[in-house]
CSV table of C-alpha atoms in Angstrom, one decimal:
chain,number,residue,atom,x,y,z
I,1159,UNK,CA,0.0,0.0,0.0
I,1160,UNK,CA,1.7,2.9,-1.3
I,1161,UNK,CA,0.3,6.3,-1.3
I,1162,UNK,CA,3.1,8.4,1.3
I,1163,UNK,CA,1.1,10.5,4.1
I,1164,UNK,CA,2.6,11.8,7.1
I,1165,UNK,CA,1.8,10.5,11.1
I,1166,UNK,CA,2.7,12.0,14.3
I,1167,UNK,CA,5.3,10.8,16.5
I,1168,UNK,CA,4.3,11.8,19.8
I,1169,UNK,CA,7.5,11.1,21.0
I,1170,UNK,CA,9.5,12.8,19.0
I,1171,UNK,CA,6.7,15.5,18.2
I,1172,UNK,CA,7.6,15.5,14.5
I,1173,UNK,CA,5.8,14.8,11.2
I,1174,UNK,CA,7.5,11.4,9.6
I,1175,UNK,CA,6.5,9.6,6.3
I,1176,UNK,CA,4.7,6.2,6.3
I,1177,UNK,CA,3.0,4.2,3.8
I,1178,UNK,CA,-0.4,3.5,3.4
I,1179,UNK,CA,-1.9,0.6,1.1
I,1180,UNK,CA,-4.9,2.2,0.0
I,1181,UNK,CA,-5.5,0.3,-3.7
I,1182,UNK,CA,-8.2,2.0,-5.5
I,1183,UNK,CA,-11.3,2.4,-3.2
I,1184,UNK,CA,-13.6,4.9,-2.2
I,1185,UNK,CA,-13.9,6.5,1.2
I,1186,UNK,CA,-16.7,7.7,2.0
I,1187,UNK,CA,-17.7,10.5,4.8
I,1188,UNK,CA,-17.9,8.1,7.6
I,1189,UNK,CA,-14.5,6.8,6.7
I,1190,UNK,CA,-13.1,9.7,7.0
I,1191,UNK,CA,-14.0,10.1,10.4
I,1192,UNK,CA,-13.7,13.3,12.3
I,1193,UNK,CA,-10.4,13.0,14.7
I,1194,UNK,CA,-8.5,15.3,16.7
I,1195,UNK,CA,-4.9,14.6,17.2
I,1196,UNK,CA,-3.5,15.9,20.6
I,1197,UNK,CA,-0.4,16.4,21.3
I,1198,UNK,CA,0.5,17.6,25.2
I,1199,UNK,CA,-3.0,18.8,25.6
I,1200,UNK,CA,-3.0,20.7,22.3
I,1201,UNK,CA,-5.0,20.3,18.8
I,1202,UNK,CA,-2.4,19.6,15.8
I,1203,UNK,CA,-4.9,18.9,13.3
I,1204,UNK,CA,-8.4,18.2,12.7
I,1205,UNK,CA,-9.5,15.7,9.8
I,1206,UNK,CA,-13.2,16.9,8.6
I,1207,UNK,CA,-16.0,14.4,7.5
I,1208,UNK,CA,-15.4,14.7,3.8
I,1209,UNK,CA,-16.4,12.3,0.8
I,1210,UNK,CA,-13.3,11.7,-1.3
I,1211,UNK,CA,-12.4,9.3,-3.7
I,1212,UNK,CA,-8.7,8.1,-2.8
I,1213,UNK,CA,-7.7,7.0,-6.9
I,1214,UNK,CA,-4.3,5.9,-5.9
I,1215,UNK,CA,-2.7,2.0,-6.8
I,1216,UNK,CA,-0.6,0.2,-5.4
I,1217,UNK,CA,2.7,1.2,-7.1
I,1218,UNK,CA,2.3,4.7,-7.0
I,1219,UNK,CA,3.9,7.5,-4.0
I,1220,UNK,CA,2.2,10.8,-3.4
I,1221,UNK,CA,4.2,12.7,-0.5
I,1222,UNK,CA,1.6,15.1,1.8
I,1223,UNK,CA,3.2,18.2,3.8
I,1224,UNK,CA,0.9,17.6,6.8
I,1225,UNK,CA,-1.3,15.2,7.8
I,1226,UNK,CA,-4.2,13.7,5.1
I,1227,UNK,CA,-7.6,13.5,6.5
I,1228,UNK,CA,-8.0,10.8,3.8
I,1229,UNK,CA,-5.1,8.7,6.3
I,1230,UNK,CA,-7.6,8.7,9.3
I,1231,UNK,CA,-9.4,6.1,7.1
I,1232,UNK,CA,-9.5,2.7,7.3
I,1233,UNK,CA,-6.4,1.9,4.9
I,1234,UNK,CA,-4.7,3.9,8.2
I,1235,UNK,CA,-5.9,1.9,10.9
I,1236,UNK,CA,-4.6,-1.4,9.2
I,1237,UNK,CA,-1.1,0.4,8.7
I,1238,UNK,CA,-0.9,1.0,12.2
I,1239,UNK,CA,-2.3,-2.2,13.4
I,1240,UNK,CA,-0.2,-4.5,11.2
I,1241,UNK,CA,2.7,-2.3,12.0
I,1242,UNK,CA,3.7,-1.9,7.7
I,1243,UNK,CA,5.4,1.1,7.5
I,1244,UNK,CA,4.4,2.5,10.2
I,1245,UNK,CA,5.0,1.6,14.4
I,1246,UNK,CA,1.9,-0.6,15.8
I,1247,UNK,CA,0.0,1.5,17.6
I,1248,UNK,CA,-2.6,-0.4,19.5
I,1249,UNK,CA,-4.0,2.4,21.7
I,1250,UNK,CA,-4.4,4.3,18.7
I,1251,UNK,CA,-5.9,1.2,16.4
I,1252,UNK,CA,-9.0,0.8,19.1
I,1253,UNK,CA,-9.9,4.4,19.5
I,1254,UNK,CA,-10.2,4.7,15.5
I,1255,UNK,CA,-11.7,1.6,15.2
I,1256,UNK,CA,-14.3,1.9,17.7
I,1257,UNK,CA,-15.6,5.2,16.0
I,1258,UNK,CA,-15.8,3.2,12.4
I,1259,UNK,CA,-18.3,1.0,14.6
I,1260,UNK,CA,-19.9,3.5,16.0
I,1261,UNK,CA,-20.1,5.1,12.9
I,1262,UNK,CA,-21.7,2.3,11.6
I,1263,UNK,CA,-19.0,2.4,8.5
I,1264,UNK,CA,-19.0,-1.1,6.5
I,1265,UNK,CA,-16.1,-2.0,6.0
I,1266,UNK,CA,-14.7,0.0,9.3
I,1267,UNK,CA,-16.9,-1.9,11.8
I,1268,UNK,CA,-15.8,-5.2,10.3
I,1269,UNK,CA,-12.2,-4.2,10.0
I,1270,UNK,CA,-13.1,-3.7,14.1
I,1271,UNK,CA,-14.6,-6.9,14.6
I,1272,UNK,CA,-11.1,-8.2,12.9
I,1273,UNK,CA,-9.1,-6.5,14.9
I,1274,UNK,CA,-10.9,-6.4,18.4
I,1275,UNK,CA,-12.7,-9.9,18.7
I,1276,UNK,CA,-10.1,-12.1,17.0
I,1277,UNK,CA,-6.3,-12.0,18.7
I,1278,UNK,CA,-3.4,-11.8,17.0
I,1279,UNK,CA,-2.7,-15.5,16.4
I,1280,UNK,CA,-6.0,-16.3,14.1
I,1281,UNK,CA,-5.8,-19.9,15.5
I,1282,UNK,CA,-7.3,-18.8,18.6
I,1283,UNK,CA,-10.9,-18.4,19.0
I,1284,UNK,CA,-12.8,-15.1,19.0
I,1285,UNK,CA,-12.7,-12.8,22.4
I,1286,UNK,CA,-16.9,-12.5,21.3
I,1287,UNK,CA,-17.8,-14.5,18.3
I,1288,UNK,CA,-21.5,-13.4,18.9
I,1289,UNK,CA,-20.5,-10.4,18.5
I,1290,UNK,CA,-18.4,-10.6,15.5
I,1291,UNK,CA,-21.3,-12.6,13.9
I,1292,UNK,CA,-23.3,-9.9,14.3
I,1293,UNK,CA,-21.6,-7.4,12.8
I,1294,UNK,CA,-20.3,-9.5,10.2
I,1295,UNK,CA,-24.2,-10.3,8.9
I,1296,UNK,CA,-25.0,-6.9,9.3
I,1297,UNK,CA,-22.1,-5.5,7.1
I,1298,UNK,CA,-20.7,-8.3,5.4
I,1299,UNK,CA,-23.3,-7.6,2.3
I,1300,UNK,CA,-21.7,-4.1,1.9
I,1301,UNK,CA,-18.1,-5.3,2.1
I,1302,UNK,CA,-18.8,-7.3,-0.6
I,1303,UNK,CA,-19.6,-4.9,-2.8
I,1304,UNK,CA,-16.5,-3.0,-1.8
I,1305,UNK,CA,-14.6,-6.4,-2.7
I,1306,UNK,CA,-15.9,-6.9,-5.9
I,1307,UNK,CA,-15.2,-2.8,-7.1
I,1308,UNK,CA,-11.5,-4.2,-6.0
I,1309,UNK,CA,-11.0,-3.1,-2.8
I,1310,UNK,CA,-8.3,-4.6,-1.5
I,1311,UNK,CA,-9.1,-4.5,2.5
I,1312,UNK,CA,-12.6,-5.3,1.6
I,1313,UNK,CA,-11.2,-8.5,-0.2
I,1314,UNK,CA,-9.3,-9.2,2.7
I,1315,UNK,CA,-11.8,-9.1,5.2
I,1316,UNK,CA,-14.4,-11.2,2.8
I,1317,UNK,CA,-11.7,-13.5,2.7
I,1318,UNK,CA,-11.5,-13.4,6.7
I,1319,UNK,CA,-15.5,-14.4,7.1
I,1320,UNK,CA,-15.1,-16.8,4.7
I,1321,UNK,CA,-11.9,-18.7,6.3
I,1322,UNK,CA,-13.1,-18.8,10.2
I,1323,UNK,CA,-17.3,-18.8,9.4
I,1324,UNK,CA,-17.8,-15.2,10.5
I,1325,UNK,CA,-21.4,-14.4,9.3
I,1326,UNK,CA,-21.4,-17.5,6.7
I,1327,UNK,CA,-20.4,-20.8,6.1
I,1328,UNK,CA,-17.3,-21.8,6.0
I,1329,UNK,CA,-15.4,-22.0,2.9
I,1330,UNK,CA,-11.9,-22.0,2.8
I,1331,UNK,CA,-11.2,-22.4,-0.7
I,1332,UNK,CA,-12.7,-19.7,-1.2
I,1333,UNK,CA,-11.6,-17.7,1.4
I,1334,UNK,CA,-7.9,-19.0,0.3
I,1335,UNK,CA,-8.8,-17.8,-3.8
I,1336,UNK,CA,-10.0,-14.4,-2.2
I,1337,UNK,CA,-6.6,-14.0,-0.1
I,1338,UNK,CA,-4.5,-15.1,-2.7
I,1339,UNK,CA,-6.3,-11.8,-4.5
I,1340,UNK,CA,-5.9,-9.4,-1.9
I,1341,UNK,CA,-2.0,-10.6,-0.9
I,1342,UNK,CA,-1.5,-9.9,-4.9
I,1343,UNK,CA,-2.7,-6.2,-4.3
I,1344,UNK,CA,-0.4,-6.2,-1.0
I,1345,UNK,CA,-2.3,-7.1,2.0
I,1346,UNK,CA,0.3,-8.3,4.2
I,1347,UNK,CA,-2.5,-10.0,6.9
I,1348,UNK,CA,-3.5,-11.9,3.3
I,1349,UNK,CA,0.1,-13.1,3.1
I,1350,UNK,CA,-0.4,-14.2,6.7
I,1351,UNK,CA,-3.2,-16.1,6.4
I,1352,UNK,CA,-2.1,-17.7,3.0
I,1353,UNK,CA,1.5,-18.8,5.4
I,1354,UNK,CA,-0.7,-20.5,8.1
I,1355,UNK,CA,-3.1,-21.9,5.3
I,1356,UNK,CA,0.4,-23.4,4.3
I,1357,UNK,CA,1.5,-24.5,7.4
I,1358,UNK,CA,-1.6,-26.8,8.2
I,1359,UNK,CA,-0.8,-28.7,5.7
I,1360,UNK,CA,2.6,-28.7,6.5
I,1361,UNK,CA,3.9,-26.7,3.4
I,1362,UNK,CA,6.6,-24.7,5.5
I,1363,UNK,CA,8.6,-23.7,2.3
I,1364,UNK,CA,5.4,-21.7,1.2
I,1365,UNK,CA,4.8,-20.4,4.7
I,1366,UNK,CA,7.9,-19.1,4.6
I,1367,UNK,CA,7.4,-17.5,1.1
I,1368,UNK,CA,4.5,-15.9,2.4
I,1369,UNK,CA,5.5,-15.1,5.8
I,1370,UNK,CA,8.8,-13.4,4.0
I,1371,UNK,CA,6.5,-11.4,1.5
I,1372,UNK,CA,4.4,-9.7,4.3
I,1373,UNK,CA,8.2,-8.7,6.5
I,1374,UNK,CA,9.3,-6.7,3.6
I,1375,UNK,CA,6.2,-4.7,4.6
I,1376,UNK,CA,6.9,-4.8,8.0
I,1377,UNK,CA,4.1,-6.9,9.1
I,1378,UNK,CA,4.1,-7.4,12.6
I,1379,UNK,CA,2.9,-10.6,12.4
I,1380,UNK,CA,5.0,-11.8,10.4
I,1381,UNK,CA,7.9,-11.0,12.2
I,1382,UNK,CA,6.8,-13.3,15.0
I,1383,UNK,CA,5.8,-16.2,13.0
I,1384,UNK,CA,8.9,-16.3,11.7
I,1385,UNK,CA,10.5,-16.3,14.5
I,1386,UNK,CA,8.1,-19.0,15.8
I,1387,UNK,CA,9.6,-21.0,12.8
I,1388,UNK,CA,13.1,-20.9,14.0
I,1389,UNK,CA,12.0,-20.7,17.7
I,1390,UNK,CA,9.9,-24.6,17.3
I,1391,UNK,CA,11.9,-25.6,14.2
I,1392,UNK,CA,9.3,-25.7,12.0
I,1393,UNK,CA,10.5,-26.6,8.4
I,1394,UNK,CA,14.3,-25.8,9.7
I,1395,UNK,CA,16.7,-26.7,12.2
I,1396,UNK,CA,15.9,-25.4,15.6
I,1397,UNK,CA,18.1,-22.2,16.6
I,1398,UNK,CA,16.4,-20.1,19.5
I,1399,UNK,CA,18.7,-17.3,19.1
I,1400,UNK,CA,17.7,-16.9,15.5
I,1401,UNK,CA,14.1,-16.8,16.3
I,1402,UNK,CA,15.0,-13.8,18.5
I,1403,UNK,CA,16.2,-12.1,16.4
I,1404,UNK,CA,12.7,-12.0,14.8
I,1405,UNK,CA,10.5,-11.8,17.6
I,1406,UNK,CA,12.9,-8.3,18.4
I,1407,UNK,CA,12.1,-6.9,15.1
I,1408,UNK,CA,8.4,-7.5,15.9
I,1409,UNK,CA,9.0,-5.9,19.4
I,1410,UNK,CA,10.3,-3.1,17.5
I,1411,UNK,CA,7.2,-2.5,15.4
I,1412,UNK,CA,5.8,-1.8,18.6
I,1413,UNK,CA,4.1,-5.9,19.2
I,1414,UNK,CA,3.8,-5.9,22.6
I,1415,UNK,CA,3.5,-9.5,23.1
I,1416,UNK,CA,6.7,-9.6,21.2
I,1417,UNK,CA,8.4,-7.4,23.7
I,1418,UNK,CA,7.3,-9.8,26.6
I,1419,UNK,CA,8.6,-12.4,24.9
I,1420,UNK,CA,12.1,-10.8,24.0
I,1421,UNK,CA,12.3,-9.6,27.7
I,1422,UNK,CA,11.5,-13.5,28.7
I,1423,UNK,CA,14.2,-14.8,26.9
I,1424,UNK,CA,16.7,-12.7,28.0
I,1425,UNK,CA,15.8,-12.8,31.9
I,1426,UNK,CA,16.3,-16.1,31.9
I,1427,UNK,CA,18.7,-16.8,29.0
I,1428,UNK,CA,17.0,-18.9,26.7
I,1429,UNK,CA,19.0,-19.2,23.8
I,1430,UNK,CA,20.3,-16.0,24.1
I,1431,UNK,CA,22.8,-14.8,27.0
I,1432,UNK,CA,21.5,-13.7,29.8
I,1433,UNK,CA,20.6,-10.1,30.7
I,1434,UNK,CA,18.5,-8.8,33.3
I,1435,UNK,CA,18.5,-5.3,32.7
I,1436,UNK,CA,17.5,-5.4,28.9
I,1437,UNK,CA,14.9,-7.6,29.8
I,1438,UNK,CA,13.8,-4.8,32.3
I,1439,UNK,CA,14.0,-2.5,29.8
I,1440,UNK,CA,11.7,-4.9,27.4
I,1441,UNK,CA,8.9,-5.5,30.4
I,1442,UNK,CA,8.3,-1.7,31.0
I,1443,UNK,CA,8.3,-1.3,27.4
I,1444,UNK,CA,5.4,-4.2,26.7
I,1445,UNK,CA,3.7,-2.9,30.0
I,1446,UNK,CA,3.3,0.3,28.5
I,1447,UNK,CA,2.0,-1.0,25.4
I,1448,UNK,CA,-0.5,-2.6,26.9
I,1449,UNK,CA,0.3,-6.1,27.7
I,1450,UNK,CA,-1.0,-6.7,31.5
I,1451,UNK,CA,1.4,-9.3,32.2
I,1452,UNK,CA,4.8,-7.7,31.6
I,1453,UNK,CA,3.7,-4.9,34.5
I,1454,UNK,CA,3.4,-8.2,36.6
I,1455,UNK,CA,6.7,-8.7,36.2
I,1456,UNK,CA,7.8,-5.8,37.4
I,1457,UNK,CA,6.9,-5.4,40.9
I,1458,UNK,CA,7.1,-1.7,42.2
I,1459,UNK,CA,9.4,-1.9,45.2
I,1460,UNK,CA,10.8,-5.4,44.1
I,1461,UNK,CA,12.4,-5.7,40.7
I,1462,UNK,CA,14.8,-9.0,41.7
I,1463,UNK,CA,11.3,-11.0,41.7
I,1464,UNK,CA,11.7,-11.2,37.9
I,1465,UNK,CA,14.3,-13.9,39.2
I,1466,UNK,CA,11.0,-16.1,39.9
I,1467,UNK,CA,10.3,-16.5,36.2
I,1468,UNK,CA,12.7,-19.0,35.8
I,1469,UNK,CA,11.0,-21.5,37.1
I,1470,UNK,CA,9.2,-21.9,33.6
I,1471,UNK,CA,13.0,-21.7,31.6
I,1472,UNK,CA,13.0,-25.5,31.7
I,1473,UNK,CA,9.6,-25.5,30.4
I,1474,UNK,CA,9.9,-23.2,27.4
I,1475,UNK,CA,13.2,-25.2,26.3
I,1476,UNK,CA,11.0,-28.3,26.6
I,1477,UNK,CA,8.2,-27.1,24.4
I,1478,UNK,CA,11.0,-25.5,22.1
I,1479,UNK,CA,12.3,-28.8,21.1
I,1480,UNK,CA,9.5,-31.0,21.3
């Protein structure tokens, strides 16, 4: 996804380019939803309701000088959910996509119910499948429409229903066809689910093909599962460090799960040497991201209780190699 627009960095309160995968599709008032960006108590920019028609493929790179209303749309919410291009940003990914639902937006509310009710690892079931079923009947029709005027996301997420039975039957080879279509216009989560597709059948060489397709976006996702590859020798030999070395690049995208993890590892010096104070460093860092667990591994007035983790080192070397 292509098109250059600009995001804040609250950290270093700058304007920095990022990619967006728009494809050609229409975004329509809702879409662009009305958003104030605050900075420190302070409006930078407000993006107006507005009806726009974002022309733009896949190869091409238009550069904005400030923020584009057009990016608070849902082609930006997947950029900073799948981390391409752009640092995940999960606080920010919920906020926008709760006001797609509540703006009863098609293909915004489902791209919630994607991101929300299902967790990162699509083999696990839904946080609320009623829920997600719900939505998906409601919207799913309109989606579809989107889909077939070659709206990549739109594809995607037909694709999605189709694969896990969210709001119809399911239908895999079709939901595989459908992927296949929307990983050709550059949907990384398509290359994602095309790699697991692949692994359940115990094709790791395409896995990997996809799973390598979707990092040169950046994909989150990716990242980890490839490091799950290395990390459970799947398809390869076995080498822990290397699936670190992974799982830190996703940490970097901002995956906080993928920070807990890195900051596991090196607490207790699984496959990589031990070191207690980067793994700190990780745990505050996933904490703040939002992952519940890493703030229970740092105590307030206690920070040697981290020690305590290792009672699970011989466990994870266990699973590891089985």
């Amino acid at each position: 996804m292509d098109d250059m627009i600009r995001y804040l960095d609250l950290e270093e309160k700058s304007y920095l380019p990022m990619k967006t995968n728009l494809g050609n599709s229409l975004i329509t008032a809702s879409q662009c939803v009305c958003m104030l960006l605050v900075l420190e108590g302070s409006v930078i920019c407000t993006a107006q309701e507005s009806s726009v028609t974002a022309s733009s493929t896949l190869k091409s790179s238009v550069t904005a000088k400030a923020i584009n209303p057009q990016a608070v749309g849902v082609e930006h919410l997947y950029d900073i959910w799948r981390g391409t291009n752009a640092l995940r940003d999960m606080s920010q990914v919920k906020k926008l996509s709760k006001q797609f639902a509540s703006d009863n937006d098609p293909l915004g509310t489902l791209m919630y119910s994607r991101i929300v009710s299902f967790s990162t690892h699509d083999d696990f079931p839904p946080t609320d499948f009623r829920q997600t079923n719900q939505l998906a009947l409601k919207h799913l029709p309109a989606v579809r429409v989107l889909a077939d005027q070659g709206n990549a996301l739109a594809i995607y997420l037909e694709a999605f229903c189709l694969q896990h039975g969210v709001g119809v039957l399911v239908d895999r080879e079709a939901a595989a066809k459908l992927h296949r279509k929307a990983a050709e216009m550059g949907v990384t989560a398509a290359m994602v689910a095309l790699g697991q597709m692949a692994e359940r059948r115990n094709n790791w060489a395409e896995a990997r093909k996809q799973y390598d397709a979707a990092a040169e976006q950046g994909d989150f996702q990716a990242f980890v599962l490839i490091g799950d590859s290395y990390q459970y020798g799947h398809g390869q030999r076995l080498d822990i460090a290397k699936g670190m070395e992974w799982k830190t690049k996703a940490a970097e995208r901002g995956d906080a799960y993928a920070m807990f993890e890195v900051a596991y590892y090196l607490n207790n010096g699984i496959g990589v040497h031990k070191d207690t104070v980067k793994a700190i460093e990780w745990f505050k860092k996933s904490a703040e991201t939002g992952y519940e667990p890493a703030g229970e591994m740092l105590p307030k007035n206690d920070i040697s209780r981290l020690a305590f983790s290792g009672i699970w080192s011989s466990w994870i070397c266990r699973i590891s190699q089985d």
